[in-house]
Tab-separated table of C-alpha atoms and ligand atoms in Angstrom:
chain	number	residue	atom	x	y	z
A	1	MET	CA	-12.258	-41.075	-9.393
A	2	SER	CA	-9.643	-38.303	-10.345
A	3	LYS	CA	-8.246	-36.709	-7.046
A	4	GLN	CA	-9.473	-32.936	-6.799
A	5	ARG	CA	-6.624	-30.500	-7.491
A	6	LYS	CA	-5.925	-27.397	-5.078
A	7	ALA	CA	-4.938	-24.115	-6.311
A	8	VAL	CA	-3.906	-21.313	-4.155
A	9	ALA	CA	-5.306	-17.565	-5.495
A	10	LEU	CA	-3.582	-14.391	-4.558
A	11	ILE	CA	-6.226	-12.003	-3.654
A	12	SER	CA	-5.765	-8.518	-3.792
A	13	GLY	CA	-9.164	-7.410	-2.820
A	14	GLY	CA	-9.784	-6.034	-6.560
A	15	LEU	CA	-11.845	-7.072	-8.987
A	16	ASP	CA	-9.452	-9.177	-11.232
A	17	SER	CA	-8.097	-11.471	-8.451
A	18	LEU	CA	-11.633	-12.148	-7.475
A	19	LEU	CA	-12.779	-13.122	-10.850
A	20	ALA	CA	-9.609	-15.438	-11.779
A	21	ALA	CA	-9.891	-17.386	-8.227
A	22	LYS	CA	-13.925	-17.879	-9.274
A	23	VAL	CA	-12.903	-18.837	-13.020
A	24	VAL	CA	-10.990	-21.855	-11.375
A	25	GLN	CA	-13.424	-22.681	-8.459
A	26	GLU	CA	-16.050	-23.005	-11.213
A	27	GLN	CA	-13.675	-25.936	-12.897
A	28	GLY	CA	-13.985	-27.760	-9.685
A	29	VAL	CA	-10.634	-27.306	-8.495
A	30	HIS	CA	-10.175	-26.173	-4.501
A	31	VAL	CA	-9.072	-22.623	-4.152
A	32	GLU	CA	-8.068	-20.900	-0.988
A	33	GLY	CA	-6.608	-17.449	-0.969
A	34	ILE	CA	-3.575	-16.101	-0.030
A	35	ASN	CA	-2.973	-12.131	0.726
A	36	PHE	CA	0.167	-10.677	1.381
A	37	PHE	CA	0.269	-7.638	4.154
A	38	THR	CA	3.560	-5.328	2.922
A	39	GLY	CA	2.862	-2.342	4.850
A	40	PHE	CA	2.158	-0.282	1.637
A	41	CYS	CA	-1.476	-1.961	1.236
A	42	VAL	CA	-4.424	0.945	0.553
A	43	GLU	CA	-6.884	-1.494	1.861
A	44	GLY	CA	-8.262	0.017	4.739
A	45	HIS	CA	-5.837	2.424	6.411
A	46	THR	CA	-6.303	6.060	5.350
A	47	HIS	CA	-9.786	5.050	4.192
A	48	ALA	CA	-10.615	4.236	7.640
A	49	ILE	CA	-9.168	7.350	9.210
A	50	ARG	CA	-10.203	10.352	7.006
A	51	LYS	CA	-13.636	11.786	7.325
A	52	LYS	CA	-13.600	12.348	3.677
A	53	ASP	CA	-13.747	8.530	3.106
A	54	LYS	CA	-16.243	8.070	5.632
A	55	ALA	CA	-19.150	6.969	3.240
A	56	ARG	CA	-16.784	4.322	1.806
A	57	PRO	CA	-17.183	0.877	3.189
A	58	LYS	CA	-14.738	0.138	5.731
A	59	ARG	CA	-14.088	-3.076	4.997
A	60	ASN	CA	-11.038	-5.472	4.011
A	61	ASN	CA	-11.475	-5.800	0.389
A	62	ALA	CA	-9.382	-9.381	0.345
A	63	LEU	CA	-11.751	-10.619	3.251
A	64	TRP	CA	-14.726	-9.216	1.151
A	65	SER	CA	-13.262	-11.171	-1.800
A	66	ALA	CA	-13.042	-14.092	0.162
A	67	GLU	CA	-16.428	-14.117	1.507
A	68	GLN	CA	-17.868	-13.985	-1.714
A	69	LEU	CA	-15.898	-16.846	-3.360
A	70	GLY	CA	-16.686	-18.917	0.037
A	71	ILE	CA	-12.845	-19.622	0.592
A	72	LYS	CA	-10.408	-19.563	3.272
A	73	LEU	CA	-7.865	-16.330	3.213
A	74	HIS	CA	-4.360	-16.579	4.547
A	75	ILE	CA	-3.128	-13.355	5.183
A	76	ILE	CA	0.402	-13.460	5.890
A	77	ASP	CA	2.778	-10.232	6.706
A	78	VAL	CA	5.702	-10.233	4.626
A	79	SER	CA	6.350	-6.684	5.318
A	80	GLU	CA	10.293	-7.678	6.261
A	81	GLU	CA	11.090	-9.608	4.054
A	82	TYR	CA	9.124	-7.080	1.491
A	83	LYS	CA	11.849	-4.226	2.267
A	84	ASP	CA	14.213	-5.718	-0.046
A	85	VAL	CA	12.035	-5.563	-2.943
A	86	VAL	CA	11.211	-1.771	-2.408
A	87	ILE	CA	14.848	-1.246	-1.810
A	88	ASN	CA	16.696	-2.916	-4.287
A	89	PRO	CA	13.995	-3.915	-7.132
A	90	LYS	CA	16.014	-5.736	-9.811
A	91	HIS	CA	13.888	-4.638	-12.536
A	92	GLY	CA	13.677	-0.923	-11.232
A	93	TYR	CA	10.236	1.170	-10.516
A	94	GLY	CA	7.405	1.951	-12.421
A	95	ALA	CA	6.263	5.564	-12.964
A	96	ASN	CA	6.669	6.230	-8.865
A	97	LEU	CA	8.484	4.074	-6.478
A	98	ASN	CA	6.536	1.267	-7.372
A	99	PRO	CA	8.707	-2.313	-8.155
A	100	CYS	CA	5.836	-3.658	-9.475
A	101	GLN	CA	7.696	-6.747	-11.767
A	102	ASP	CA	9.824	-7.680	-8.417
A	103	CYS	CA	6.780	-7.176	-6.319
A	104	LYS	CA	4.693	-9.705	-8.524
A	105	THR	CA	7.579	-12.087	-8.512
A	106	PHE	CA	7.981	-11.617	-5.040
A	107	MET	CA	4.509	-12.632	-4.067
A	108	VAL	CA	3.896	-15.479	-6.717
A	109	HIS	CA	7.183	-16.865	-5.236
A	110	LYS	CA	5.864	-16.486	-1.576
A	111	ALA	CA	2.530	-18.101	-2.706
A	112	LEU	CA	4.599	-21.044	-4.015
A	113	GLU	CA	6.343	-21.510	-1.058
A	114	TRP	CA	2.954	-21.591	0.653
A	115	ALA	CA	1.705	-24.041	-2.062
A	116	GLU	CA	4.510	-26.152	-1.491
A	117	ASP	CA	4.468	-26.480	2.249
A	118	ASN	CA	0.413	-27.181	2.185
A	119	GLY	CA	-0.069	-29.588	-0.508
A	120	TYR	CA	-1.170	-27.325	-3.421
A	121	ASP	CA	-0.748	-28.021	-7.125
A	122	PHE	CA	-0.581	-24.752	-8.873
A	123	ILE	CA	-0.918	-20.598	-8.259
A	124	ILE	CA	-3.849	-18.455	-9.765
A	125	THR	CA	-3.248	-14.680	-10.173
A	126	GLY	CA	-5.649	-12.280	-11.727
A	127	GLU	CA	-3.216	-10.771	-14.185
A	128	VAL	CA	-4.141	-9.418	-17.360
A	129	ILE	CA	-1.863	-8.705	-20.390
A	130	GLY	CA	-1.531	-5.066	-21.147
A	131	GLN	CA	-3.428	-4.039	-18.005
A	132	ARG	CA	-0.348	-2.236	-16.172
A	133	PRO	CA	2.415	-0.497	-17.828
A	134	MET	CA	4.958	-2.884	-15.935
A	135	SER	CA	4.234	-6.210	-14.603
A	136	GLN	CA	1.477	-7.242	-16.879
A	137	ARG	CA	3.075	-6.729	-20.232
A	138	LYS	CA	3.464	-10.082	-22.756
A	139	ASP	CA	7.282	-9.946	-21.989
A	140	THR	CA	7.408	-9.393	-18.176
A	141	MET	CA	4.494	-12.487	-17.786
A	142	PRO	CA	6.970	-15.312	-18.197
A	143	MET	CA	9.511	-13.636	-16.726
A	144	ILE	CA	7.559	-12.995	-13.590
A	145	ALA	CA	6.450	-17.006	-13.974
A	146	TRP	CA	10.312	-18.317	-14.286
A	147	GLU	CA	11.988	-15.957	-11.535
A	148	SER	CA	9.516	-16.524	-9.229
A	149	GLY	CA	9.983	-20.419	-9.209
A	150	ALA	CA	6.061	-20.807	-10.307
A	151	GLY	CA	7.028	-21.745	-13.974
A	152	GLU	CA	4.241	-23.679	-15.550
A	153	ARG	CA	2.473	-23.669	-11.891
A	154	LEU	CA	1.190	-20.321	-12.254
A	155	LEU	CA	-1.907	-19.851	-14.225
A	156	ARG	CA	-3.538	-16.627	-15.099
A	157	PRO	CA	-7.365	-17.743	-15.968
A	158	LEU	CA	-8.244	-14.348	-17.145
A	159	CYS	CA	-5.662	-13.983	-19.788
A	160	ALA	CA	-4.541	-17.494	-20.132
A	161	LYS	CA	-5.524	-18.147	-23.759
A	162	ASN	CA	-3.047	-15.505	-24.909
A	163	LEU	CA	-0.173	-17.298	-22.918
A	164	PRO	CA	1.161	-20.559	-23.722
A	165	GLU	CA	-0.604	-23.716	-22.391
A	166	THR	CA	0.360	-24.220	-18.332
A	167	LEU	CA	0.888	-27.285	-16.188
A	168	PRO	CA	-2.786	-27.499	-14.750
A	169	GLU	CA	-4.509	-26.981	-18.619
A	170	ARG	CA	-2.023	-29.894	-20.166
A	171	GLU	CA	-2.539	-31.991	-17.287
A	172	GLY	CA	-6.514	-31.440	-17.736
A	173	TRP	CA	-6.612	-29.859	-14.013
A	174	VAL	CA	-8.574	-27.392	-16.047
A	175	ASP	CA	-10.058	-26.775	-19.008
A	176	ARG	CA	-8.185	-24.291	-21.350
A	177	ASP	CA	-11.538	-23.576	-23.332
A	178	LYS	CA	-13.265	-22.365	-20.509
A	179	LEU	CA	-10.451	-19.893	-19.506
A	180	TYR	CA	-9.952	-16.392	-20.990
A	181	GLY	CA	-8.261	-13.937	-23.241
A	182	PHE	CA	-8.581	-10.521	-22.000
A	183	SER	CA	-5.785	-8.205	-22.997
A	184	GLY	CA	-5.337	-4.537	-22.521
A	185	ARG	CA	-6.215	-1.738	-20.274
A	186	SER	CA	-10.424	-1.702	-20.769
A	187	ARG	CA	-11.862	-3.182	-17.686
A	188	LYS	CA	-15.078	-3.876	-19.712
A	189	PRO	CA	-14.637	-7.704	-19.884
A	190	GLN	CA	-13.912	-8.107	-16.327
A	191	MET	CA	-16.967	-6.240	-15.695
A	192	ALA	CA	-19.363	-8.303	-17.776
A	193	LEU	CA	-17.801	-11.306	-16.273
A	194	ALA	CA	-18.632	-10.132	-13.031
A	195	ALA	CA	-22.204	-9.496	-13.851
A	196	GLN	CA	-22.110	-12.983	-15.351
A	197	PHE	CA	-20.702	-14.322	-11.769
A	198	GLY	CA	-23.425	-12.254	-9.716
A	199	PHE	CA	-20.667	-9.989	-8.192
A	200	GLU	CA	-21.565	-6.517	-7.616
A	201	ASP	CA	-20.046	-3.929	-5.397
A	202	TYR	CA	-16.600	-4.803	-5.834
A	203	ALA	CA	-13.496	-2.663	-5.272
A	204	GLN	CA	-12.167	-0.585	-7.938
A	205	PRO	CA	-9.143	0.935	-7.051
A	206	ALA	CA	-7.932	3.693	-8.719
A	207	GLY	CA	-4.398	3.328	-9.788
A	208	GLY	CA	-2.862	-0.053	-8.102
A	209	CYS	CA	-3.218	-1.868	-4.961
A	210	CYS	CA	-0.509	-0.044	-2.878
A	211	PHE	CA	0.604	3.280	-1.812
A	212	LEU	CA	4.104	3.237	-4.073
A	213	THR	CA	1.915	3.867	-7.249
A	214	ASP	CA	0.943	7.253	-5.296
A	215	GLU	CA	3.113	9.988	-6.953
A	216	ALA	CA	2.898	12.066	-3.532
A	217	TYR	CA	3.390	8.936	-1.046
A	218	SER	CA	6.550	7.818	-3.367
A	219	HIS	CA	8.029	11.451	-3.097
A	220	LYS	CA	7.596	11.334	0.959
A	221	LEU	CA	9.124	8.076	0.856
A	222	ALA	CA	12.243	9.191	-1.517
A	223	ASP	CA	12.523	12.295	0.886
A	224	LEU	CA	12.404	10.198	4.041
A	225	TRP	CA	15.601	7.739	2.439
A	226	GLN	CA	17.388	11.170	1.586
A	227	ALA	CA	16.952	12.867	4.956
A	228	ARG	CA	18.324	9.474	6.544
A	229	GLY	CA	21.340	8.939	4.137
A	230	ASN	CA	19.927	5.545	3.703
A	231	ARG	CA	17.224	3.544	1.666
A	232	ASP	CA	15.990	1.786	4.847
A	233	TYR	CA	12.851	1.807	6.512
A	234	GLU	CA	10.412	1.087	9.558
A	235	LEU	CA	6.947	0.010	9.223
A	236	ASP	CA	5.842	2.726	11.559
A	237	ASP	CA	7.830	5.174	9.010
A	238	ILE	CA	5.785	4.003	6.039
A	239	MET	CA	2.523	3.792	7.986
A	240	LEU	CA	3.092	7.601	9.134
A	241	LEU	CA	3.801	8.559	5.346
A	242	LYS	CA	0.315	7.766	4.707
A	243	VAL	CA	-1.183	10.214	7.351
A	244	GLY	CA	-1.196	14.124	7.458
A	245	ARG	CA	0.478	17.001	5.963
A	246	HIS	CA	4.319	16.560	5.779
A	247	LEU	CA	6.616	19.715	5.825
A	248	ARG	CA	10.513	19.680	5.925
A	249	PRO	CA	11.594	23.154	6.912
A	250	ARG	CA	15.333	21.897	7.226
A	251	PRO	CA	16.887	18.760	6.202
A	252	HIS	CA	17.272	17.076	9.332
A	253	PHE	CA	13.540	17.332	10.386
A	254	LYS	CA	10.266	17.349	9.322
A	255	LEU	CA	6.790	17.777	10.886
A	256	ILE	CA	3.575	15.496	10.510
A	257	VAL	CA	0.642	17.810	10.832
A	258	GLY	CA	-2.680	16.182	11.364
A	259	ARG	CA	-5.170	17.248	9.003
A	260	GLU	CA	-8.316	16.295	10.833
A	261	GLU	CA	-9.668	14.463	13.861
A	262	GLY	CA	-9.184	11.080	12.939
A	263	GLU	CA	-5.505	12.089	11.644
A	264	ASN	CA	-4.993	13.513	14.909
A	265	ASN	CA	-6.387	10.421	16.837
A	266	PHE	CA	-4.130	8.022	14.718
A	267	LEU	CA	-0.955	10.701	15.369
A	268	GLU	CA	-1.631	10.269	19.241
A	269	GLY	CA	-0.502	6.776	18.738
A	270	TYR	CA	2.765	7.806	18.268
A	271	ARG	CA	3.288	10.940	20.291
A	272	LYS	CA	5.339	8.894	23.049
A	273	GLN	CA	8.145	8.332	20.094
A	274	PHE	CA	8.620	11.943	18.926
A	275	THR	CA	9.084	15.046	19.845
A	276	HIS	CA	5.416	16.598	19.415
A	277	PHE	CA	3.642	19.819	19.629
A	278	ARG	CA	-0.345	21.289	20.619
A	279	THR	CA	-1.594	24.512	20.833
A	280	LEU	CA	-3.051	25.858	23.971
A	281	SER	CA	-4.527	29.064	23.431
A	282	HIS	CA	-6.662	28.180	20.150
A	283	GLY	CA	-7.706	24.537	18.718
A	284	GLY	CA	-4.954	22.933	16.530
A	285	PRO	CA	-3.408	19.657	15.390
A	286	LEU	CA	-1.281	17.323	17.067
A	287	VAL	CA	2.012	17.794	15.165
A	288	LEU	CA	5.094	15.134	15.416
A	289	LEU	CA	8.682	16.181	14.617
A	290	ASP	CA	10.389	13.737	12.869
A	291	GLY	CA	14.461	14.050	13.438
A	292	ILE	CA	16.151	16.598	15.404
A	293	ALA	CA	15.727	20.010	16.255
A	294	ASN	CA	17.615	22.786	18.135
A	295	ASP	CA	16.113	25.462	20.453
A	296	ALA	CA	15.913	27.930	17.273
A	297	GLU	CA	14.320	25.068	15.273
A	298	LEU	CA	11.826	24.309	17.886
A	299	GLU	CA	10.541	27.690	18.024
A	300	LEU	CA	10.633	27.658	14.307
A	301	ALA	CA	8.614	24.231	14.349
A	302	ALA	CA	6.234	25.937	17.252
A	303	ARG	CA	5.540	28.890	14.812
A	304	ILE	CA	4.649	26.405	12.052
A	305	VAL	CA	2.091	24.546	14.414
A	306	ALA	CA	0.656	27.929	15.040
A	307	ARG	CA	-0.031	28.682	11.612
A	308	PHE	CA	-2.243	25.128	10.985
A	309	SER	CA	-4.195	25.885	14.178
A	310	GLN	CA	-7.394	28.177	14.373
A	311	GLY	CA	-4.928	31.063	16.048
A	312	ARG	CA	-3.565	31.213	12.595
A	313	ASP	CA	-4.331	35.208	12.318
A	314	ALA	CA	-3.784	35.644	16.297
A	315	GLU	CA	-0.896	37.647	17.283
A	316	THR	CA	0.474	35.245	19.214
A	317	VAL	CA	-0.555	31.081	19.979
A	318	THR	CA	0.720	29.247	23.076
A	319	VAL	CA	1.776	26.115	22.009
A	320	GLU	CA	3.177	23.275	24.111
A	321	VAL	CA	6.369	21.524	23.157
A	322	ASN	CA	6.837	17.855	24.303
A	323	HIS	CA	10.059	16.935	23.762
A	324	GLN	CA	11.511	13.320	23.227
A	325	ASN	CA	13.749	13.662	25.895
A	326	GLY	CA	10.495	13.907	28.394
A	327	GLN	CA	10.803	17.563	29.003
A	328	SER	CA	7.589	19.921	28.588
A	329	TRP	CA	7.353	23.446	28.239
A	330	THR	CA	4.885	26.042	26.387
A	331	VAL	CA	6.222	28.896	24.239
A	332	GLU	CA	4.198	32.248	22.802
A	333	VAL	CA	4.746	32.458	19.266
A	334	THR	CA	3.460	34.506	16.362
A	335	PRO	CA	2.058	32.081	13.531
A	336	LEU	CA	4.459	32.007	10.471
A	337	HIS	CA	3.086	33.899	7.802
A	338	PRO	CA	1.997	31.887	4.683
A	339	ASP	CA	4.613	33.801	2.601
A	340	GLU	CA	7.278	32.419	5.107
A	341	ILE	CA	6.628	28.991	4.319
A	342	PRO	CA	8.347	28.410	0.995
A	343	LYS	CA	6.824	25.526	-1.169
A	344	GLU	CA	9.434	23.234	-1.163
A	345	TRP	CA	8.720	22.762	2.066
A	346	TYR	CA	5.628	21.054	1.653
A	347	LEU	CA	6.507	17.143	0.836
B	1	SF4	S1	1.249	-2.007	-7.616
B	1	SF4	FE1	2.117	-2.332	-5.302
B	1	SF4	S2	1.244	-4.413	-4.569
B	1	SF4	FE2	0.628	-4.048	-6.944
B	1	SF4	S3	2.138	-5.092	-8.081
B	1	SF4	FE3	2.536	-2.570	-8.101
B	1	SF4	S4	4.356	-2.870	-6.262
B	1	SF4	FE4	3.021	-4.596	-5.995
């Protein structure tokens, strides 16, 4: 009896990775999933805290995919190592700060390390030629295979027929005839295959699998790097970029204004690390100040805070200032008029 082969599948939570794993699993290969936490994942973050997304199921789609497949999912935190991919991508960025080609190479490489440590034979991804402009082109896909070190051990079951034969196909671990030749941006073939396997209610992420493909998010990240004078970041920084309205009235500080109850609650968890503001005379958001502000700038910040409170049209609003140094005081301020808030302050 031939040995049962084992493959590790990169599971993002989207349909393609789910299908790719299923196609190989159907051929009798033992499949387990791997999902990397980079800190930029869209999965269950803003969706979980913002009211407007309340109707959406609050589920982790990678775990949901694994459940559909009946496989084990290994969730691995790579957020520290991933910084270098975001800060110094060898192949540059896509339309925003998304380093897709380097990201894919990094993830396949990490999956390869895992496969070697755990006695797995090959790696599966849900990539489809021509699906994404940067990482899924016919010329970049072989580069990802080789630069990651996976080489012929990387199988893309959804478009394998458009690519040279890989080791699992040549060795007969999988039957190439039962793999697919999808290409291009159309989602129809994947949807048809999903229906064939009986998958319903799968995630259909708009854009990409992470916040780095988002223009507004990338703009805020670029602003953070510029304000700090270096391109480094901590996990808290990139989490906070996902939440609230961000305004930079001066180069050395910005304000993060909660837009609703869920965001205010989320920001509460960070208030001890930041100078923060609350309105006392009227209802209003929790506002964090990231950076350094002198007394006049704290007053300006308080006027902006008042602007975003329910006292925006009042003569004066009482604002509590809680300084990072532990001191607290209150100020009576006139809310800033909308004309006094230049467009450029909004990030
Ligand atoms: S969208 Fe984000 S997670 Fe997906 S390949 Fe690009 S950089 Fe990586």
